[in-house]
PDB file of C-alpha atoms in Angstrom:
ATOM      1  CA  MET N   1       0.000   0.000   0.000  1.00  0.00           C
ATOM      2  CA  ASP N   2       1.149   3.514  -0.834  1.00  0.00           C
ATOM      3  CA  ILE N   3       0.662   6.111   1.890  1.00  0.00           C
ATOM      4  CA  SER N   4      -0.543   8.665  -0.660  1.00  0.00           C
ATOM      5  CA  ASP N   5      -3.248   6.239  -1.833  1.00  0.00           C
ATOM      6  CA  LEU N   6      -4.282   5.780   1.794  1.00  0.00           C
ATOM      7  CA  GLN N   7      -4.522   9.554   2.157  1.00  0.00           C
ATOM      8  CA  VAL N   8      -6.868   9.650  -0.844  1.00  0.00           C
ATOM      9  CA  PHE N   9      -8.880   6.818   0.716  1.00  0.00           C
ATOM     10  CA  ALA N  10      -9.175   8.700   4.022  1.00  0.00           C
ATOM     11  CA  THR N  11     -10.228  11.922   2.273  1.00  0.00           C
ATOM     12  CA  VAL N  12     -12.980  10.134   0.356  1.00  0.00           C
ATOM     13  CA  ALA N  13     -14.103   8.442   3.571  1.00  0.00           C
ATOM     14  CA  ARG N  14     -14.285  11.768   5.420  1.00  0.00           C
ATOM     15  CA  LEU N  15     -16.138  13.614   2.658  1.00  0.00           C
ATOM     16  CA  GLY N  16     -18.280  10.696   1.446  1.00  0.00           C
ATOM     17  CA  SER N  17     -17.745  11.692  -2.177  1.00  0.00           C
ATOM     18  CA  MET N  18     -15.154  11.094  -4.916  1.00  0.00           C
ATOM     19  CA  ARG N  19     -15.992  14.493  -6.420  1.00  0.00           C
ATOM     20  CA  LYS N  20     -15.543  16.388  -3.163  1.00  0.00           C
ATOM     21  CA  ALA N  21     -12.293  14.544  -2.521  1.00  0.00           C
ATOM     22  CA  SER N  22     -10.972  15.529  -5.957  1.00  0.00           C
ATOM     23  CA  GLU N  23     -11.820  19.178  -5.249  1.00  0.00           C
ATOM     24  CA  GLU N  24     -10.080  19.124  -1.854  1.00  0.00           C
ATOM     25  CA  LEU N  25      -7.005  17.340  -3.216  1.00  0.00           C
ATOM     26  CA  ASN N  26      -6.948  19.593  -6.308  1.00  0.00           C
ATOM     27  CA  THR N  27      -7.074  16.798  -8.883  1.00  0.00           C
ATOM     28  CA  VAL N  28      -9.563  15.348 -11.358  1.00  0.00           C
ATOM     29  CA  GLN N  29     -12.211  12.903 -10.158  1.00  0.00           C
ATOM     30  CA  SER N  30     -10.993  10.169 -12.514  1.00  0.00           C
ATOM     31  CA  ASN N  31      -7.625  10.198 -10.727  1.00  0.00           C
ATOM     32  CA  ILE N  32      -9.335   9.717  -7.350  1.00  0.00           C
ATOM     33  CA  THR N  33     -11.450   6.874  -8.723  1.00  0.00           C
ATOM     34  CA  ALA N  34      -8.412   5.180 -10.295  1.00  0.00           C
ATOM     35  CA  ARG N  35      -6.340   5.348  -7.103  1.00  0.00           C
ATOM     36  CA  ILE N  36      -9.161   3.946  -5.002  1.00  0.00           C
ATOM     37  CA  ARG N  37      -9.579   1.107  -7.522  1.00  0.00           C
ATOM     38  CA  ILE N  38      -5.834   0.328  -7.414  1.00  0.00           C
ATOM     39  CA  LEU N  39      -5.919   0.279  -3.608  1.00  0.00           C
ATOM     40  CA  GLU N  40      -8.965  -2.009  -3.580  1.00  0.00           C
ATOM     41  CA  GLU N  41      -7.330  -4.363  -6.084  1.00  0.00           C
ATOM     42  CA  SER N  42      -4.129  -4.530  -4.047  1.00  0.00           C
ATOM     43  CA  LEU N  43      -6.144  -5.407  -0.935  1.00  0.00           C
ATOM     44  CA  GLY N  44      -8.531  -7.740  -2.740  1.00  0.00           C
ATOM     45  CA  THR N  45     -11.651  -6.138  -1.283  1.00  0.00           C
ATOM     46  CA  SER N  46     -13.996  -3.198  -1.755  1.00  0.00           C
ATOM     47  CA  LEU N  47     -13.419  -0.257   0.569  1.00  0.00           C
ATOM     48  CA  PHE N  48     -16.547   1.701  -0.337  1.00  0.00           C
ATOM     49  CA  GLU N  49     -20.177   1.060  -1.077  1.00  0.00           C
ATOM     50  CA  ARG N  50     -21.392   3.254  -3.933  1.00  0.00           C
ATOM     51  CA  HIS N  51     -24.803   4.954  -3.883  1.00  0.00           C
ATOM     52  CA  HIS N  52     -26.464   7.784  -5.803  1.00  0.00           C
ATOM     53  CA  ARG N  53     -25.417  10.436  -3.236  1.00  0.00           C
ATOM     54  CA  GLY N  54     -21.764   9.370  -3.096  1.00  0.00           C
ATOM     55  CA  VAL N  55     -19.968   6.611  -1.212  1.00  0.00           C
ATOM     56  CA  LYS N  56     -19.739   5.193   2.294  1.00  0.00           C
ATOM     57  CA  LEU N  57     -17.175   2.936   3.886  1.00  0.00           C
ATOM     58  CA  SER N  58     -17.633  -0.803   3.552  1.00  0.00           C
ATOM     59  CA  ALA N  59     -16.941  -3.037   6.530  1.00  0.00           C
ATOM     60  CA  ALA N  60     -13.376  -3.517   5.238  1.00  0.00           C
ATOM     61  CA  GLY N  61     -12.976   0.233   4.804  1.00  0.00           C
ATOM     62  CA  GLN N  62     -14.100   0.837   8.370  1.00  0.00           C
ATOM     63  CA  ARG N  63     -11.437  -1.595   9.589  1.00  0.00           C
ATOM     64  CA  LEU N  64      -8.735   0.018   7.444  1.00  0.00           C
ATOM     65  CA  LEU N  65      -9.379   3.661   8.361  1.00  0.00           C
ATOM     66  CA  PRO N  66      -8.002   3.515  11.948  1.00  0.00           C
ATOM     67  CA  TYR N  67      -4.738   2.063  10.596  1.00  0.00           C
ATOM     68  CA  TYR N  68      -4.326   5.008   8.224  1.00  0.00           C
ATOM     69  CA  GLU N  69      -5.010   7.420  11.088  1.00  0.00           C
ATOM     70  CA  ARG N  70      -2.292   5.741  13.153  1.00  0.00           C
ATOM     71  CA  LEU N  71       0.123   5.842  10.210  1.00  0.00           C
ATOM     72  CA  ALA N  72      -0.636   9.522   9.581  1.00  0.00           C
ATOM     73  CA  HIS N  73      -0.013  10.306  13.228  1.00  0.00           C
ATOM     74  CA  LEU N  74       3.285   8.381  13.198  1.00  0.00           C
ATOM     75  CA  MET N  75       4.394  10.305  10.112  1.00  0.00           C
ATOM     76  CA  CYS N  76       3.568  13.577  11.842  1.00  0.00           C
ATOM     77  CA  GLU N  77       5.543  12.486  14.914  1.00  0.00           C
ATOM     78  CA  ALA N  78       8.469  11.459  12.729  1.00  0.00           C
ATOM     79  CA  ARG N  79       8.491  14.909  11.166  1.00  0.00           C
ATOM     80  CA  GLN N  80       8.346  16.544  14.605  1.00  0.00           C
ATOM     81  CA  ALA N  81      11.156  14.355  15.928  1.00  0.00           C
ATOM     82  CA  THR N  82      13.339  15.286  12.953  1.00  0.00           C
ATOM     83  CA  ILE N  83      13.024  19.044  13.404  1.00  0.00           C
ATOM     84  CA  ASP N  84      12.998  19.085  17.232  1.00  0.00           C
ATOM     85  CA  ASP N  85      16.416  20.373  18.273  1.00  0.00           C
ATOM     86  CA  GLY N  86      15.675  20.549  22.003  1.00  0.00           C
ATOM     87  CA  VAL N  87      14.295  24.099  22.036  1.00  0.00           C
ATOM     88  CA  PRO N  88      10.535  24.213  22.819  1.00  0.00           C
ATOM     89  CA  THR N  89       8.823  25.554  19.725  1.00  0.00           C
ATOM     90  CA  GLY N  90       5.952  24.867  17.349  1.00  0.00           C
ATOM     91  CA  PRO N  91       2.303  23.955  17.972  1.00  0.00           C
ATOM     92  CA  LEU N  92       1.054  22.568  21.275  1.00  0.00           C
ATOM     93  CA  LYS N  93      -2.632  21.755  21.697  1.00  0.00           C
ATOM     94  CA  ILE N  94      -4.071  21.255  25.164  1.00  0.00           C
ATOM     95  CA  GLY N  95      -7.559  21.015  26.591  1.00  0.00           C
ATOM     96  CA  SER N  96      -9.375  21.964  29.753  1.00  0.00           C
ATOM     97  CA  GLN N  97     -12.786  21.983  31.304  1.00  0.00           C
ATOM     98  CA  GLU N  98     -14.360  25.424  31.012  1.00  0.00           C
ATOM     99  CA  THR N  99     -14.393  25.931  34.782  1.00  0.00           C
ATOM    100  CA  THR N 100     -10.716  24.993  35.112  1.00  0.00           C
ATOM    101  CA  ALA N 101      -9.755  27.294  32.258  1.00  0.00           C
ATOM    102  CA  ALA N 102     -11.637  30.162  33.889  1.00  0.00           C
ATOM    103  CA  LEU N 103     -10.324  29.613  37.418  1.00  0.00           C
ATOM    104  CA  ARG N 104      -6.965  27.923  37.573  1.00  0.00           C
ATOM    105  CA  ILE N 105      -4.618  27.458  34.665  1.00  0.00           C
ATOM    106  CA  SER N 106      -4.024  30.976  33.339  1.00  0.00           C
ATOM    107  CA  PRO N 107      -1.046  31.687  35.673  1.00  0.00           C
ATOM    108  CA  VAL N 108       0.640  28.403  34.739  1.00  0.00           C
ATOM    109  CA  LEU N 109       0.175  28.903  30.996  1.00  0.00           C
ATOM    110  CA  ALA N 110       1.277  32.535  31.235  1.00  0.00           C
ATOM    111  CA  LYS N 111       4.541  31.530  32.912  1.00  0.00           C
ATOM    112  CA  PHE N 112       5.084  28.758  30.383  1.00  0.00           C
ATOM    113  CA  LEU N 113       4.617  31.101  27.407  1.00  0.00           C
ATOM    114  CA  GLN N 114       6.791  33.760  29.022  1.00  0.00           C
ATOM    115  CA  LYS N 115       9.595  31.224  29.268  1.00  0.00           C
ATOM    116  CA  TYR N 116       8.941  29.590  25.882  1.00  0.00           C
ATOM    117  CA  PRO N 117       7.579  32.316  23.561  1.00  0.00           C
ATOM    118  CA  ASP N 118       8.158  30.296  20.386  1.00  0.00           C
ATOM    119  CA  VAL N 119       5.562  27.690  21.362  1.00  0.00           C
ATOM    120  CA  ASN N 120       2.246  28.182  19.571  1.00  0.00           C
ATOM    121  CA  LEU N 121      -0.103  27.128  22.377  1.00  0.00           C
ATOM    122  CA  SER N 122      -3.811  26.598  21.754  1.00  0.00           C
ATOM    123  CA  LEU N 123      -6.469  25.745  24.336  1.00  0.00           C
ATOM    124  CA  ARG N 124      -9.716  23.847  23.723  1.00  0.00           C
ATOM    125  CA  THR N 125     -12.482  23.694  26.334  1.00  0.00           C
ATOM    126  CA  GLU N 126     -14.607  20.544  26.540  1.00  0.00           C
ATOM    127  CA  THR N 127     -16.122  18.102  28.999  1.00  0.00           C
ATOM    128  CA  THR N 128     -13.873  15.622  30.796  1.00  0.00           C
ATOM    129  CA  ALA N 129     -15.118  12.722  28.659  1.00  0.00           C
ATOM    130  CA  GLY N 130     -14.561  14.685  25.454  1.00  0.00           C
ATOM    131  CA  LEU N 131     -11.067  15.731  26.518  1.00  0.00           C
ATOM    132  CA  ILE N 132     -10.030  12.183  27.420  1.00  0.00           C
ATOM    133  CA  ASP N 133     -11.200  10.966  23.999  1.00  0.00           C
ATOM    134  CA  ALA N 134      -9.352  13.817  22.256  1.00  0.00           C
ATOM    135  CA  VAL N 135      -6.083  12.973  24.030  1.00  0.00           C
ATOM    136  CA  LEU N 136      -6.478   9.264  23.256  1.00  0.00           C
ATOM    137  CA  GLU N 137      -7.152  10.095  19.584  1.00  0.00           C
ATOM    138  CA  HIS N 138      -4.026  12.329  19.395  1.00  0.00           C
ATOM    139  CA  LYS N 139      -6.167  15.423  18.784  1.00  0.00           C
ATOM    140  CA  LEU N 140      -4.770  17.049  21.939  1.00  0.00           C
ATOM    141  CA  ASP N 141      -1.271  16.841  23.409  1.00  0.00           C
ATOM    142  CA  GLY N 142      -2.688  16.889  26.940  1.00  0.00           C
ATOM    143  CA  ALA N 143      -5.633  18.105  28.984  1.00  0.00           C
ATOM    144  CA  PHE N 144      -6.748  19.213  32.440  1.00  0.00           C
ATOM    145  CA  VAL N 145      -9.640  16.931  33.462  1.00  0.00           C
ATOM    146  CA  CYS N 146     -11.530  15.759  36.537  1.00  0.00           C
ATOM    147  CA  GLY N 147      -9.763  12.888  38.249  1.00  0.00           C
ATOM    148  CA  PRO N 148      -9.189  10.218  38.998  1.00  0.00           C
ATOM    149  CA  VAL N 149      -8.305   8.970  35.513  1.00  0.00           C
ATOM    150  CA  ASP N 150      -7.301   5.308  35.280  1.00  0.00           C
ATOM    151  CA  HIS N 151      -6.575   4.368  31.666  1.00  0.00           C
ATOM    152  CA  PRO N 152      -3.778   2.052  30.448  1.00  0.00           C
ATOM    153  CA  ASN N 153      -2.759   4.492  27.706  1.00  0.00           C
ATOM    154  CA  LEU N 154      -2.710   7.662  29.812  1.00  0.00           C
ATOM    155  CA  THR N 155      -0.533   9.222  32.497  1.00  0.00           C
ATOM    156  CA  ALA N 156      -2.151  11.588  34.998  1.00  0.00           C
ATOM    157  CA  LEU N 157      -0.333  14.326  36.920  1.00  0.00           C
ATOM    158  CA  PRO N 158      -2.280  15.574  40.005  1.00  0.00           C
ATOM    159  CA  CYS N 159      -2.635  19.361  39.944  1.00  0.00           C
ATOM    160  CA  PHE N 160      -5.147  20.731  42.455  1.00  0.00           C
ATOM    161  CA  ALA N 161      -8.458  20.041  44.153  1.00  0.00           C
ATOM    162  CA  GLU N 162     -11.764  21.879  43.835  1.00  0.00           C
ATOM    163  CA  GLU N 163     -14.409  22.201  46.518  1.00  0.00           C
ATOM    164  CA  LEU N 164     -17.802  21.539  44.964  1.00  0.00           C
ATOM    165  CA  VAL N 165     -21.101  23.079  46.076  1.00  0.00           C
ATOM    166  CA  ILE N 166     -24.702  23.134  44.930  1.00  0.00           C
ATOM    167  CA  TYR N 167     -25.876  26.342  43.252  1.00  0.00           C
ATOM    168  CA  GLY N 168     -29.614  26.883  43.264  1.00  0.00           C
ATOM    169  CA  PRO N 169     -32.192  29.625  42.701  1.00  0.00           C
ATOM    170  CA  ALA N 170     -32.065  32.519  45.168  1.00  0.00           C
ATOM    171  CA  GLU N 171     -35.228  31.324  46.950  1.00  0.00           C
ATOM    172  CA  MET N 172     -33.857  27.801  47.563  1.00  0.00           C
ATOM    173  CA  THR N 173     -33.454  27.262  51.322  1.00  0.00           C
ATOM    174  CA  SER N 174     -31.974  23.746  51.560  1.00  0.00           C
ATOM    175  CA  ILE N 175     -30.857  20.796  49.467  1.00  0.00           C
ATOM    176  CA  ALA N 176     -33.134  18.413  51.388  1.00  0.00           C
ATOM    177  CA  GLN N 177     -36.238  20.504  50.754  1.00  0.00           C
ATOM    178  CA  THR N 178     -35.395  20.897  47.078  1.00  0.00           C
ATOM    179  CA  CYS N 179     -34.827  17.148  46.681  1.00  0.00           C
ATOM    180  CA  ASP N 180     -38.333  16.527  48.026  1.00  0.00           C
ATOM    181  CA  SER N 181     -39.824  18.773  45.337  1.00  0.00           C
ATOM    182  CA  THR N 182     -41.627  17.093  42.447  1.00  0.00           C
ATOM    183  CA  THR N 183     -40.343  19.824  40.124  1.00  0.00           C
ATOM    184  CA  LEU N 184     -36.647  19.165  40.828  1.00  0.00           C
ATOM    185  CA  ARG N 185     -34.442  19.555  37.733  1.00  0.00           C
ATOM    186  CA  ILE N 186     -30.686  19.693  37.257  1.00  0.00           C
ATOM    187  CA  VAL N 187     -28.989  22.181  34.941  1.00  0.00           C
ATOM    188  CA  VAL N 188     -25.713  20.879  33.548  1.00  0.00           C
ATOM    189  CA  MET N 189     -23.148  21.123  30.792  1.00  0.00           C
ATOM    190  CA  ASN N 190     -23.207  18.765  27.822  1.00  0.00           C
ATOM    191  CA  ALA N 191     -23.053  14.988  28.267  1.00  0.00           C
ATOM    192  CA  GLY N 192     -19.623  13.904  29.464  1.00  0.00           C
ATOM    193  CA  CYS N 193     -19.287  16.578  32.158  1.00  0.00           C
ATOM    194  CA  GLN N 194     -17.895  15.009  35.330  1.00  0.00           C
ATOM    195  CA  TYR N 195     -19.749  17.489  37.561  1.00  0.00           C
ATOM    196  CA  ARG N 196     -22.977  16.253  36.032  1.00  0.00           C
ATOM    197  CA  PHE N 197     -22.162  12.631  36.887  1.00  0.00           C
ATOM    198  CA  MET N 198     -21.274  13.642  40.442  1.00  0.00           C
ATOM    199  CA  LEU N 199     -24.486  15.631  40.881  1.00  0.00           C
ATOM    200  CA  GLU N 200     -26.619  12.752  39.614  1.00  0.00           C
ATOM    201  CA  ASP N 201     -24.783  10.354  41.946  1.00  0.00           C
ATOM    202  CA  PHE N 202     -25.247  12.725  44.905  1.00  0.00           C
ATOM    203  CA  LEU N 203     -28.993  13.037  44.260  1.00  0.00           C
ATOM    204  CA  ALA N 204     -29.312   9.268  43.781  1.00  0.00           C
ATOM    205  CA  ARG N 205     -27.819   8.744  47.249  1.00  0.00           C
ATOM    206  CA  LEU N 206     -30.532  11.075  48.545  1.00  0.00           C
ATOM    207  CA  GLY N 207     -33.166   8.906  46.892  1.00  0.00           C
ATOM    208  CA  ARG N 208     -33.735  10.989  43.748  1.00  0.00           C
ATOM    209  CA  LYS N 209     -32.910   9.063  40.594  1.00  0.00           C
ATOM    210  CA  ASN N 210     -33.576   9.922  36.939  1.00  0.00           C
ATOM    211  CA  VAL N 211     -34.035  13.621  37.707  1.00  0.00           C
ATOM    212  CA  PRO N 212     -35.001  15.621  34.567  1.00  0.00           C
ATOM    213  CA  VAL N 213     -31.977  17.268  32.955  1.00  0.00           C
ATOM    214  CA  LEU N 214     -31.561  20.621  31.239  1.00  0.00           C
ATOM    215  CA  GLU N 215     -28.358  20.432  29.186  1.00  0.00           C
ATOM    216  CA  PHE N 216     -26.456  23.434  27.813  1.00  0.00           C
ATOM    217  CA  GLY N 217     -23.165  24.109  26.091  1.00  0.00           C
ATOM    218  CA  THR N 218     -21.780  27.006  28.123  1.00  0.00           C
ATOM    219  CA  LEU N 219     -21.171  27.693  31.771  1.00  0.00           C
ATOM    220  CA  GLU N 220     -22.840  31.106  31.585  1.00  0.00           C
ATOM    221  CA  THR N 221     -26.066  29.598  30.240  1.00  0.00           C
ATOM    222  CA  VAL N 222     -26.090  27.010  33.035  1.00  0.00           C
ATOM    223  CA  ILE N 223     -25.748  29.719  35.676  1.00  0.00           C
ATOM    224  CA  ASN N 224     -28.368  31.936  34.024  1.00  0.00           C
ATOM    225  CA  CYS N 225     -30.854  29.054  34.040  1.00  0.00           C
ATOM    226  CA  VAL N 226     -30.151  28.292  37.711  1.00  0.00           C
ATOM    227  CA  SER N 227     -30.629  31.968  38.575  1.00  0.00           C
ATOM    228  CA  ALA N 228     -33.928  31.960  36.662  1.00  0.00           C
ATOM    229  CA  GLY N 229     -35.198  29.105  38.843  1.00  0.00           C
ATOM    230  CA  LEU N 230     -35.035  26.324  36.279  1.00  0.00           C
ATOM    231  CA  GLY N 231     -33.035  23.933  38.465  1.00  0.00           C
ATOM    232  CA  ILE N 232     -29.862  23.314  40.455  1.00  0.00           C
ATOM    233  CA  THR N 233     -26.280  22.572  39.449  1.00  0.00           C
ATOM    234  CA  MET N 234     -22.982  21.423  40.980  1.00  0.00           C
ATOM    235  CA  LEU N 235     -19.886  23.535  40.345  1.00  0.00           C
ATOM    236  CA  PRO N 236     -16.676  24.657  42.117  1.00  0.00           C
ATOM    237  CA  ARG N 237     -17.157  27.018  45.033  1.00  0.00           C
ATOM    238  CA  ALA N 238     -14.380  29.188  43.596  1.00  0.00           C
ATOM    239  CA  LEU N 239     -16.779  30.245  40.822  1.00  0.00           C
ATOM    240  CA  LEU N 240     -18.727  32.277  43.396  1.00  0.00           C
ATOM    241  CA  PRO N 241     -17.515  35.727  42.260  1.00  0.00           C
ATOM    242  CA  HIS N 242     -18.182  34.848  38.617  1.00  0.00           C
ATOM    243  CA  VAL N 243     -21.623  33.451  39.415  1.00  0.00           C
ATOM    244  CA  SER N 244     -22.632  36.501  41.424  1.00  0.00           C
ATOM    245  CA  ARG N 245     -21.987  38.738  38.433  1.00  0.00           C
ATOM    246  CA  ILE N 246     -24.372  36.722  36.254  1.00  0.00           C
ATOM    247  CA  GLY N 247     -27.434  36.519  38.490  1.00  0.00           C
ATOM    248  CA  PRO N 248     -28.853  35.919  41.973  1.00  0.00           C
ATOM    249  CA  VAL N 249     -28.344  32.371  43.260  1.00  0.00           C
ATOM    250  CA  SER N 250     -28.017  30.486  46.541  1.00  0.00           C
ATOM    251  CA  LEU N 251     -24.993  28.399  47.503  1.00  0.00           C
ATOM    252  CA  HIS N 252     -25.261  25.149  49.482  1.00  0.00           C
ATOM    253  CA  PRO N 253     -22.257  23.236  50.899  1.00  0.00           C
ATOM    254  CA  LEU N 254     -22.072  19.483  50.366  1.00  0.00           C
ATOM    255  CA  PRO N 255     -21.294  16.675  52.823  1.00  0.00           C
ATOM    256  CA  ALA N 256     -17.569  15.989  53.208  1.00  0.00           C
ATOM    257  CA  SER N 257     -17.879  12.767  51.182  1.00  0.00           C
ATOM    258  CA  SER N 258     -19.100  14.707  48.132  1.00  0.00           C
ATOM    259  CA  THR N 259     -17.119  17.935  48.474  1.00  0.00           C
ATOM    260  CA  HIS N 260     -13.773  17.633  46.720  1.00  0.00           C
ATOM    261  CA  VAL N 261     -12.678  16.590  43.233  1.00  0.00           C
ATOM    262  CA  GLU N 262      -9.114  16.484  41.955  1.00  0.00           C
ATOM    263  CA  THR N 263      -8.020  17.996  38.667  1.00  0.00           C
ATOM    264  CA  VAL N 264      -5.261  16.130  36.823  1.00  0.00           C
ATOM    265  CA  PHE N 265      -3.264  16.780  33.658  1.00  0.00           C
ATOM    266  CA  ILE N 266      -3.334  13.799  31.290  1.00  0.00           C
ATOM    267  CA  GLN N 267      -1.303  12.808  28.256  1.00  0.00           C
ATOM    268  CA  ARG N 268      -0.725   9.623  26.295  1.00  0.00           C
ATOM    269  CA  LYS N 269       1.978   7.301  27.621  1.00  0.00           C
ATOM    270  CA  ASP N 270       3.245   6.582  24.104  1.00  0.00           C
ATOM    271  CA  ALA N 271       3.171  10.171  22.869  1.00  0.00           C
ATOM    272  CA  LEU N 272       6.317  11.643  21.375  1.00  0.00           C
ATOM    273  CA  GLN N 273       7.843  13.826  24.079  1.00  0.00           C
ATOM    274  CA  THR N 274       8.672  16.879  22.011  1.00  0.00           C
ATOM    275  CA  SER N 275      10.603  19.651  23.702  1.00  0.00           C
ATOM    276  CA  ALA N 276       7.454  21.758  23.926  1.00  0.00           C
ATOM    277  CA  ARG N 277       5.367  18.973  25.441  1.00  0.00           C
ATOM    278  CA  SER N 278       8.064  18.021  27.942  1.00  0.00           C
ATOM    279  CA  ALA N 279       8.544  21.656  28.946  1.00  0.00           C
ATOM    280  CA  LEU N 280       4.815  22.101  29.570  1.00  0.00           C
ATOM    281  CA  PHE N 281       4.581  18.921  31.638  1.00  0.00           C
ATOM    282  CA  GLN N 282       7.628  19.950  33.679  1.00  0.00           C
ATOM    283  CA  THR N 283       6.214  23.442  34.198  1.00  0.00           C
ATOM    284  CA  ILE N 284       2.959  22.042  35.549  1.00  0.00           C
ATOM    285  CA  ALA N 285       4.826  19.608  37.816  1.00  0.00           C
ATOM    286  CA  GLN N 286       7.232  22.272  39.115  1.00  0.00           C
ATOM    287  CA  HIS N 287       4.395  24.614  39.960  1.00  0.00           C
ATOM    288  CA  TRP N 288       2.311  22.012  41.786  1.00  0.00           C
ATOM    289  CA  ASP N 289       2.835  23.781  45.086  1.00  0.00           C
ATOM    290  CA  ASP N 290       1.930  27.160  43.555  1.00  0.00           C
ATOM    291  CA  ILE N 291      -1.246  25.774  42.031  1.00  0.00           C
ATOM    292  CA  ASN N 292      -2.191  24.103  45.296  1.00  0.00           C
ATOM    293  CA  THR N 293      -1.574  27.328  47.213  1.00  0.00           C
ATOM    294  CA  LEU N 294      -3.709  29.271  44.746  1.00  0.00           C
ATOM    295  CA  ASN N 295      -6.479  26.714  45.173  1.00  0.00           C
ATOM    296  CA  ASN N 296      -6.348  26.903  48.984  1.00  0.00           C
ATOM    297  CA  GLN N 297      -6.435  30.698  48.939  1.00  0.00           C
ATOM    298  CA  SER N 298      -9.450  30.773  46.662  1.00  0.00           C
ATOM    299  CA  GLN N 299     -11.288  28.351  48.951  1.00  0.00           C
ATOM    300  CA  THR N 300     -10.464  30.022  52.298  1.00  0.00           C
ATOM    301  CA  ASP N 301     -10.341  33.693  51.386  1.00  0.00           C
ATOM    302  CA  LEU N 302     -13.689  33.983  49.586  1.00  0.00           C
ATOM    303  CA  PRO N 303     -16.168  35.921  51.744  1.00  0.00           C
ATOM    304  CA  LEU N 304     -19.423  34.075  52.394  1.00  0.00           C
ATOM    305  CA  GLU N 305     -21.475  37.091  53.399  1.00  0.00           C
ATOM    306  CA  ALA N 306     -24.192  38.143  50.995  1.00  0.00           C
ATOM    307  CA  LYS N 307     -23.134  40.287  48.052  1.00  0.00           C
ATOM    308  CA  PRO N 308     -25.303  42.407  45.749  1.00  0.00           C
ATOM    309  CA  GLY N 309     -27.401  40.064  43.651  1.00  0.00           C
ATOM    310  CA  LEU N 310     -26.207  36.987  45.580  1.00  0.00           C
ATOM    311  CA  ARG N 311     -27.801  35.006  48.359  1.00  0.00           C
ATOM    312  CA  VAL N 312     -25.443  32.641  50.169  1.00  0.00           C
ATOM    313  CA  ILE N 313     -26.945  29.853  52.291  1.00  0.00           C
ATOM    314  CA  SER N 314     -24.459  28.229  54.693  1.00  0.00           C
TER     315      SER N 314
END
């Protein structure tokens, strides 16, 4: 098999059309068709099923595609290894939960970029489940996620802990009373959010299972809906100043067994340790104490007295 033929195969698979693939690869459609036919003949099987709207992968094509993706990633790593002279530079893609990005990691990334200005760092926010998948699929070099993470292909560096609380409408007086309500709803981020799983587990232990869910894509929308009385949510206590600027809410501490969650930085065990990736991992590890101190300050120094537009229930 020729790697360039496999690239054509993958492009057709992604676009579902020989014509669209020819346009993207800047060649004539007959060339695309011929190269796919040569590849199929060399393998002795059909890779696509043809239909009037285009093509779709056959069972054999579905089995082949992951191998091309692994080969393409290895080629990219080989190129990176060749040009990496020990000075951190080039692209570095990391991920984070939205709450972690808003609260915790800016000082660490700022110091990293100050020390290594030639690194082109990009940050993607996503749920924990989405971030883990992206790291496993080589779409991200690493990510800050809710721990613990126990996966044979991942390493996890502990970073800091968050204290979780329940945020509810301003008129909410207690978690117990709200759980007894027949109109109880939870307001959460998209599926895959670890805080959502923890909130559902917490309510289940209080006897409330299968609580109706309102699911949104942004943290601000979640908080707005809670403030409007549409339900409750579970988020870090350190978000209190941010929440109070969005709308009136009430804050409710959790039992000790449900209070804390650890944030860890994950990366693949078999990933190429480029200079940029190693430098970032070392920076995070070296500043563990600083991150932990920042976390403790944000938990102990936040005033709990009522603020304008905020009702705090202790």
